[in-house]
């Protein structure tokens, strides 16, 4: 998939600015041999990290007490927020984290890794925003952390951070704002006049915020910042081991040896683009998002989900009529048809009140290409309509229904692959709609198991 030019609307972030990637990569190359493991041996990395954390704190309402760590990405920042919260409450024997159902999967990973229970709270079924009353009700004596998103990945909406933070603070519980994807663009959108709800350290009760620089700060991949309202909150993810014959291992994050590359690249890109530059990039991204949103609304049969606050869009198919309650085309086929036209849009499966939909991460590089996208999208919907529904053989659906994710065997997996018309070598077919339709028929737990088996097929020498 192309990484530049705005044709891949997930995974990649293109500023569209000539020379920016080259600058980042030059800084990356200079610093990558240096090792962030020892800030006293490589004080330039220390200085750059303090600069980058200060820049993030400055953007996100930090105070003189705000501190942070540079991590390898959003998932690591979220992991460390959970770890620090757990360590901060060692008196809680069975710690739990309260999450809106729309929180990023990174928090489930944190729960899995760190033995913390994830308490998932349903969100508003129409706006997809966290429900503050339900979040407050879910807080109990086990809760070590409450999470909100600014915005959520799936629907691009900002949760009511103020109310949730107040509820957490009232119970003496930490509150993390996951601004991994929005943190570097929402403040600029607000300056451009968008009605961005409060979500940063200016909100009382917010104790940590994650913001990824490899997203809307347009830095080369491998860099995020986890900010804490004060140093005491950070201590729980620091680690020391002096009890062995080698150097005293002192780590701020999960990694120990740490390339200086991503940090130096981010430092250079942040300084080069600067405040004015990010404002311009946000202006372009905002305009592109608005044009795409409006254009999608004009394509018969499509509907944008919720009322997105940032630069992410998710759209679904409208029921063709009251008789069926279903759209008269298959959304997965629309994704395939877009792929055939040179665009990547990301299928999202149904989850609670969120129907099957297609996700768009809009970046500055999409400015100017909106009409081309919308023309192709309208054609893709027409083609999907003409192609008709994607039929999953009833016996395959029945076979899926009979599978138990906890006991899925290699043979059952092979059988499923064969049934789906896939070779056993992990090669993907041209068209993914039949595979996605099959996966959509599986409950989430089974989908996880099946896809993990599939991952195992991909990562084999020679495959
Ligand atoms: C809101 C949010 N949190 C966390 C993450 C995880 O970030 P990463 O993929 O950098 O680990 C993402 C990624 O898109 C995100 O959108």
XYZ file of C-alpha atoms and ligand atoms in Angstrom:
479
model
C 0.000 0.000 0.000
C 1.315 3.482 -0.757
C 2.592 5.241 2.365
C 2.375 8.687 0.787
C -0.198 10.619 -1.169
C -3.240 10.028 1.045
C -4.375 6.810 -0.643
C -3.922 4.665 2.453
C -6.419 5.900 5.028
C -5.149 3.957 8.039
C -1.740 3.031 9.468
C 0.201 5.873 7.803
C 0.374 9.631 8.307
C 1.524 11.808 5.458
C 2.072 15.506 6.005
C 2.408 16.019 2.271
C 5.327 18.330 3.059
C 8.315 17.809 0.847
C 11.546 16.964 2.646
C 10.011 16.292 6.058
C 10.522 12.541 5.954
C 14.069 13.019 4.708
C 14.825 15.355 7.592
C 13.427 12.862 10.077
C 15.372 9.997 8.570
C 18.621 11.980 8.567
C 18.222 12.700 12.288
C 17.227 9.070 12.804
C 20.387 7.833 11.092
C 22.610 10.157 13.127
C 21.183 9.088 16.469
C 20.277 5.447 15.979
C 23.650 4.072 17.165
C 23.281 5.960 20.466
C 21.591 4.083 23.288
C 18.781 5.568 25.351
C 19.543 2.926 27.976
C 22.027 5.256 29.650
C 21.139 8.950 29.607
C 24.409 9.822 31.320
C 26.425 8.215 28.543
C 24.307 9.893 25.840
C 23.260 13.237 27.275
C 22.132 14.464 23.859
C 19.330 11.876 23.985
C 18.429 12.999 27.482
C 18.234 16.587 26.350
C 16.113 15.696 23.342
C 13.742 13.620 25.445
C 13.253 16.459 27.919
C 12.627 18.844 25.021
C 10.074 16.537 23.384
C 8.242 15.901 26.675
C 8.169 19.644 27.360
C 6.719 20.287 23.909
C 3.973 17.715 24.495
C 3.231 19.085 27.964
C 3.066 22.599 26.564
C 0.544 21.538 23.955
C -1.615 19.560 26.368
C -2.143 21.930 29.256
C 0.768 20.708 31.367
C 2.064 22.601 34.389
C 5.550 22.987 35.829
C 4.935 19.691 37.632
C 4.203 17.753 34.435
C 6.751 15.088 33.537
C 6.804 12.279 31.008
C 8.602 9.580 29.104
C 9.179 9.017 25.429
C 8.030 5.535 24.446
C 8.049 3.430 21.300
C 4.395 4.044 20.411
C 0.845 4.420 21.562
C 0.508 0.898 22.841
C 3.590 1.231 25.021
C 2.345 4.551 26.416
C -1.016 2.986 27.299
C 0.704 -0.056 28.799
C 2.845 2.139 31.017
C -0.129 4.214 32.161
C -1.782 1.016 33.380
C 1.418 -0.342 34.915
C 2.106 2.908 36.782
C -1.462 2.971 38.081
C -1.236 -0.628 39.273
C 2.092 0.003 40.981
C 0.723 3.145 42.562
C -1.914 1.048 44.326
C -0.041 -2.015 45.535
C -2.558 -2.181 48.353
C -5.225 -3.275 45.852
C -5.032 -7.049 45.595
C -7.150 -7.457 42.448
C -6.625 -4.237 40.491
C -9.013 -3.197 37.712
C -9.073 -0.573 34.977
C -12.400 0.960 33.947
C -12.627 1.398 30.181
C -15.278 2.678 27.822
C -16.056 -0.111 25.317
C -14.468 2.079 22.649
C -11.078 2.368 24.409
C -8.170 1.218 22.288
C -7.314 -2.480 22.430
C -3.928 -1.458 23.905
C -5.665 -1.301 27.298
C -6.842 -4.887 26.954
C -3.262 -5.792 26.169
C -2.150 -3.950 29.312
C -4.748 -5.801 31.360
C -3.549 -9.082 29.872
C 0.148 -8.382 30.467
C -0.075 -6.862 33.910
C -2.776 -8.976 35.514
C -5.234 -6.108 35.761
C -8.931 -6.743 35.156
C -10.457 -4.738 32.295
C -13.932 -3.511 33.223
C -15.609 -2.585 29.963
C -18.404 -0.002 30.166
C -20.888 0.365 27.276
C -20.803 3.729 25.502
C -23.745 5.786 24.281
C -25.193 3.648 21.450
C -25.695 6.636 19.134
C -22.837 9.052 19.829
C -20.328 6.321 20.747
C -19.061 8.602 23.520
C -18.322 7.135 26.939
C -21.264 7.323 29.324
C -19.970 9.244 32.372
C -22.674 7.995 34.733
C -22.001 4.385 33.767
C -18.251 4.950 34.050
C -18.695 6.469 37.510
C -20.889 3.556 38.570
C -18.222 1.080 37.433
C -15.557 2.555 39.723
C -15.126 0.518 42.890
C -12.474 -0.304 45.475
C -10.543 -2.365 42.910
C -10.253 0.450 40.372
C -6.710 1.757 39.930
C -7.302 3.634 36.668
C -10.127 5.089 34.604
C -9.607 5.721 30.888
C -11.178 8.027 28.308
C -10.233 8.632 24.671
C -9.566 11.907 22.887
C -10.670 10.800 20.420
C -11.490 7.108 20.104
C -9.884 5.351 17.163
C -13.009 3.600 15.929
C -15.380 6.580 15.696
C -13.177 9.634 16.207
C -15.249 11.077 19.059
C -13.913 12.669 22.237
C -15.267 11.194 25.469
C -16.696 13.508 28.164
C -13.337 13.742 29.905
C -14.424 16.383 32.443
C -17.228 14.341 33.960
C -15.252 11.106 33.950
C -12.194 12.758 35.507
C -14.373 14.318 38.196
C -15.862 10.924 39.036
C -12.394 9.350 39.191
C -10.997 12.157 41.326
C -13.923 11.923 43.715
C -12.932 8.296 44.353
C -9.211 9.100 44.508
C -8.562 7.104 41.340
C -6.166 8.006 38.532
C -7.556 9.043 35.164
C -5.738 8.500 31.862
C -6.677 10.333 28.671
C -5.699 8.344 25.610
C -4.891 11.138 23.186
C -2.524 8.888 21.245
C -4.172 9.751 17.963
C -5.702 13.126 18.755
C -3.225 14.780 21.054
C -1.200 16.518 18.385
C -4.130 17.652 16.263
C -7.036 18.493 18.615
C -5.331 21.564 20.165
C -4.750 22.951 16.674
C -8.287 22.141 15.548
C -9.505 24.101 18.546
C -7.338 27.065 17.598
C -8.889 26.870 14.131
C -12.340 27.247 15.662
C -13.487 23.646 16.058
C -15.603 22.889 19.113
C -13.151 20.500 20.760
C -14.328 19.425 24.212
C -11.793 19.868 27.044
C -9.594 16.788 27.345
C -6.123 17.712 28.599
C -4.417 18.612 31.902
C -6.584 21.707 32.144
C -9.339 19.278 33.201
C -9.170 18.638 36.974
C -8.603 14.984 37.754
C -6.654 14.054 34.604
C -3.480 12.371 35.842
C -1.862 11.110 32.622
C -2.121 11.626 28.865
C -0.634 9.665 25.979
C 0.123 11.324 22.650
C 1.792 9.663 19.685
C 4.278 11.657 17.684
C 4.249 9.093 14.879
C 0.623 9.968 14.185
C -0.444 13.613 13.747
C 2.993 15.036 14.615
C 4.078 13.279 11.381
C 7.285 11.854 12.879
C 8.879 8.616 11.689
C 7.403 5.595 13.433
C 8.384 4.424 16.887
C 7.673 7.430 19.088
C 5.009 8.470 21.583
C 4.930 10.448 24.829
C 3.324 9.460 28.099
C 2.779 12.522 30.292
C 2.044 12.466 34.027
C 0.600 15.310 36.044
C 3.469 14.966 38.550
C 6.620 12.873 39.037
C 5.146 10.660 41.766
C 2.630 9.275 39.287
C 5.382 8.244 36.896
C 7.474 6.211 39.323
C 5.409 3.050 38.882
C 6.671 2.392 35.373
C 10.318 3.106 36.184
C 12.344 -0.033 36.806
C 15.697 -0.679 38.469
C 17.711 -3.832 38.978
C 21.049 -3.683 40.735
C 20.909 -7.278 41.867
C 23.130 -8.899 39.261
C 26.803 -8.584 38.354
C 26.358 -6.301 35.337
C 25.450 -2.601 35.064
C 22.571 -1.390 37.149
C 19.640 -1.662 34.811
C 17.604 1.530 34.992
C 14.640 1.854 32.645
C 12.000 4.486 32.191
C 9.979 2.386 29.727
C 9.569 -1.238 28.652
C 12.605 -1.270 26.407
C 16.061 -1.222 27.908
C 18.495 -0.714 25.039
C 16.698 1.928 23.028
C 17.678 3.363 19.670
C 18.128 7.118 19.715
C 16.704 7.172 16.186
C 12.965 7.684 16.719
C 13.546 10.271 19.443
C 16.031 12.307 17.413
C 13.823 12.126 14.340
C 10.862 13.386 16.374
C 12.942 16.167 17.935
C 14.031 17.350 14.498
C 10.561 17.097 12.919
C 8.836 18.907 15.817
C 11.293 21.781 15.676
C 11.239 21.976 11.909
C 7.452 21.979 11.503
C 6.893 24.191 14.535
C 3.670 25.581 15.902
C 2.689 27.449 12.735
C 3.446 24.418 10.628
C 1.235 22.155 12.731
C -1.529 24.716 12.575
C -1.331 24.697 8.775
C -1.287 20.896 8.666
C -4.319 20.772 10.960
C -6.108 23.309 8.760
C -5.590 21.108 5.693
C -6.569 17.960 7.550
C -9.672 19.620 8.976
C -10.737 20.816 5.529
C -10.152 17.380 4.009
C -12.087 15.673 6.812
C -15.018 18.071 6.409
C -15.102 17.581 2.643
C -14.952 13.795 2.952
C -17.594 13.745 5.657
C -19.934 15.898 3.653
C -19.293 13.943 0.456
C -19.852 10.578 2.129
C -23.181 11.899 3.422
C -24.166 12.661 -0.165
C -23.552 9.115 -1.413
C -26.849 7.281 -1.270
C -26.672 4.409 1.162
C -23.748 5.686 3.267
C -23.865 7.298 6.702
C -21.090 8.653 8.920
C -21.246 7.180 12.416
C -21.638 9.571 15.336
C -20.479 13.174 15.194
C -16.686 12.923 14.807
C -14.675 15.558 16.705
C -11.324 15.153 15.032
C -9.850 13.859 11.789
C -11.127 10.290 11.818
C -14.303 9.109 10.123
C -16.220 5.862 10.195
C -19.089 5.251 7.823
C -21.594 2.473 7.476
C -24.289 1.326 5.094
C -27.842 2.588 5.539
C -30.674 0.068 5.448
C -32.093 0.034 1.897
C -35.637 -0.017 3.236
C -37.662 -0.927 6.292
C -38.305 -4.371 4.835
C -34.764 -5.678 5.175
C -33.155 -3.388 7.726
C -29.949 -4.092 5.809
C -28.045 -2.038 3.240
C -28.449 -3.294 -0.323
C -24.683 -3.675 -0.708
C -21.843 -5.221 1.229
C -19.423 -2.819 2.935
C -16.527 -5.258 2.781
C -17.033 -5.355 -0.973
C -16.864 -1.552 -0.987
C -13.442 -1.833 0.710
C -12.318 -4.300 -1.982
C -13.631 -2.050 -4.732
C -11.739 0.877 -3.225
C -8.607 -1.255 -3.105
C -9.069 -2.052 -6.784
C -9.190 1.718 -7.373
C -5.983 2.282 -5.403
C -7.346 3.280 -1.969
C -7.096 1.519 1.368
C -10.026 1.999 3.732
C -10.109 -0.053 6.909
C -12.974 -2.445 7.642
C -14.168 -2.416 11.270
C -16.347 -5.242 12.498
C -19.585 -4.741 14.398
C -19.133 -4.288 18.148
C -22.058 -3.729 20.500
C -24.052 -0.809 18.996
C -21.376 -0.059 16.397
C -22.314 -1.661 13.065
C -19.852 -2.931 10.462
C -18.155 0.157 9.046
C -15.182 1.515 7.152
C -12.633 3.694 8.948
C -10.696 6.616 7.521
C -7.696 8.242 9.182
C -7.521 11.536 7.290
C -4.175 13.345 7.060
C -2.949 16.582 5.564
C -2.032 14.738 2.371
C -5.731 14.118 1.708
C -6.265 17.818 1.049
C -6.918 18.296 -2.643
C -7.699 14.622 -3.204
C -11.171 14.610 -1.676
C -13.088 14.637 -4.970
C -11.034 11.790 -6.399
C -11.718 9.750 -3.268
C -15.441 10.509 -3.275
C -15.847 9.754 -6.977
C -14.181 6.391 -6.467
C -16.190 5.729 -3.316
C -19.472 6.368 -5.124
C -18.314 4.026 -7.910
C -17.250 1.423 -5.341
C -20.719 1.496 -3.741
C -22.339 1.120 -7.161
C -20.070 -1.816 -7.950
C -20.804 -3.433 -4.589
C -24.523 -3.016 -5.197
C -24.185 -4.650 -8.602
C -22.078 -7.481 -7.166
C -24.827 -8.391 -4.692
C -24.447 -9.765 -1.195
C -21.466 -11.830 -0.106
C -22.754 -15.260 0.660
C -21.128 -17.237 3.428
C -22.069 -20.890 3.031
C -24.543 -21.833 5.796
C -22.496 -24.923 6.617
C -19.474 -22.674 7.192
C -21.489 -20.442 9.513
C -22.662 -23.541 11.336
C -19.073 -24.798 11.554
C -17.992 -21.488 13.056
C -20.824 -21.607 15.540
C -19.579 -24.994 16.717
C -15.976 -23.872 17.295
C -14.723 -23.181 20.788
C -12.001 -20.513 20.864
C -10.384 -22.123 23.892
C -9.929 -25.481 22.256
C -9.519 -24.575 18.581
C -7.208 -27.151 17.025
C -4.830 -26.813 14.080
C -7.071 -29.194 12.114
C -10.156 -27.105 12.741
C -8.252 -24.027 11.659
C -7.070 -25.736 8.467
C -10.660 -26.785 7.806
C -11.827 -23.205 8.228
C -9.163 -21.926 5.849
C -10.100 -24.493 3.246
C -13.781 -23.677 3.692
C -13.011 -20.008 3.161
C -11.140 -20.886 -0.028
C -7.768 -19.844 1.408
C -4.534 -21.665 0.742
C -2.780 -22.897 3.866
C 0.240 -20.656 3.230
C -1.219 -17.394 4.493
C -1.528 -15.948 0.986
C -4.435 -13.544 0.835
C -6.953 -13.538 -1.979
C -7.424 -10.464 -4.172
C -10.807 -9.857 -2.640
C -11.180 -9.873 1.122
C -14.958 -9.522 1.354
C -15.651 -13.286 1.612
C -12.977 -13.625 4.311
C -14.273 -10.610 6.206
C -17.852 -11.853 5.937
C -16.731 -15.148 7.430
C -14.817 -13.427 10.225
C -17.812 -11.198 10.908
C -19.871 -14.321 11.539
C -17.504 -15.335 14.337
C -17.750 -13.933 17.858
C -14.825 -11.661 18.794
C -13.067 -14.284 20.949
C -13.128 -16.813 18.127
C -12.002 -14.186 15.631
C -9.029 -13.479 17.867
C -8.079 -17.164 18.028
C -8.497 -17.741 14.305
C -6.473 -14.669 13.400
C -3.701 -15.631 15.811
C -3.453 -18.976 14.038
C -3.321 -17.060 10.789
C -0.539 -14.825 12.155
C 1.420 -17.956 12.900
C 1.075 -18.935 9.247
C 2.418 -15.581 8.103
C 5.490 -15.607 10.331
C 7.232 -18.697 9.084
C 10.574 -18.762 7.320
C 10.063 -18.938 3.597
C 6.358 -18.085 3.645
C -6.529 6.127 20.552
C -5.367 5.211 20.302
N -4.706 4.684 21.341
C -3.656 3.865 21.172
C -3.219 3.521 19.915
C -2.076 2.549 19.768
O -1.000 3.166 19.123
P 0.163 2.347 18.412
O -0.431 1.693 17.207
O 1.155 3.416 18.099
O 0.713 1.357 19.378
C -3.886 4.044 18.799
C -3.489 3.676 17.441
O -4.116 4.015 16.464
C -4.984 4.918 18.998
O -5.671 5.426 17.973
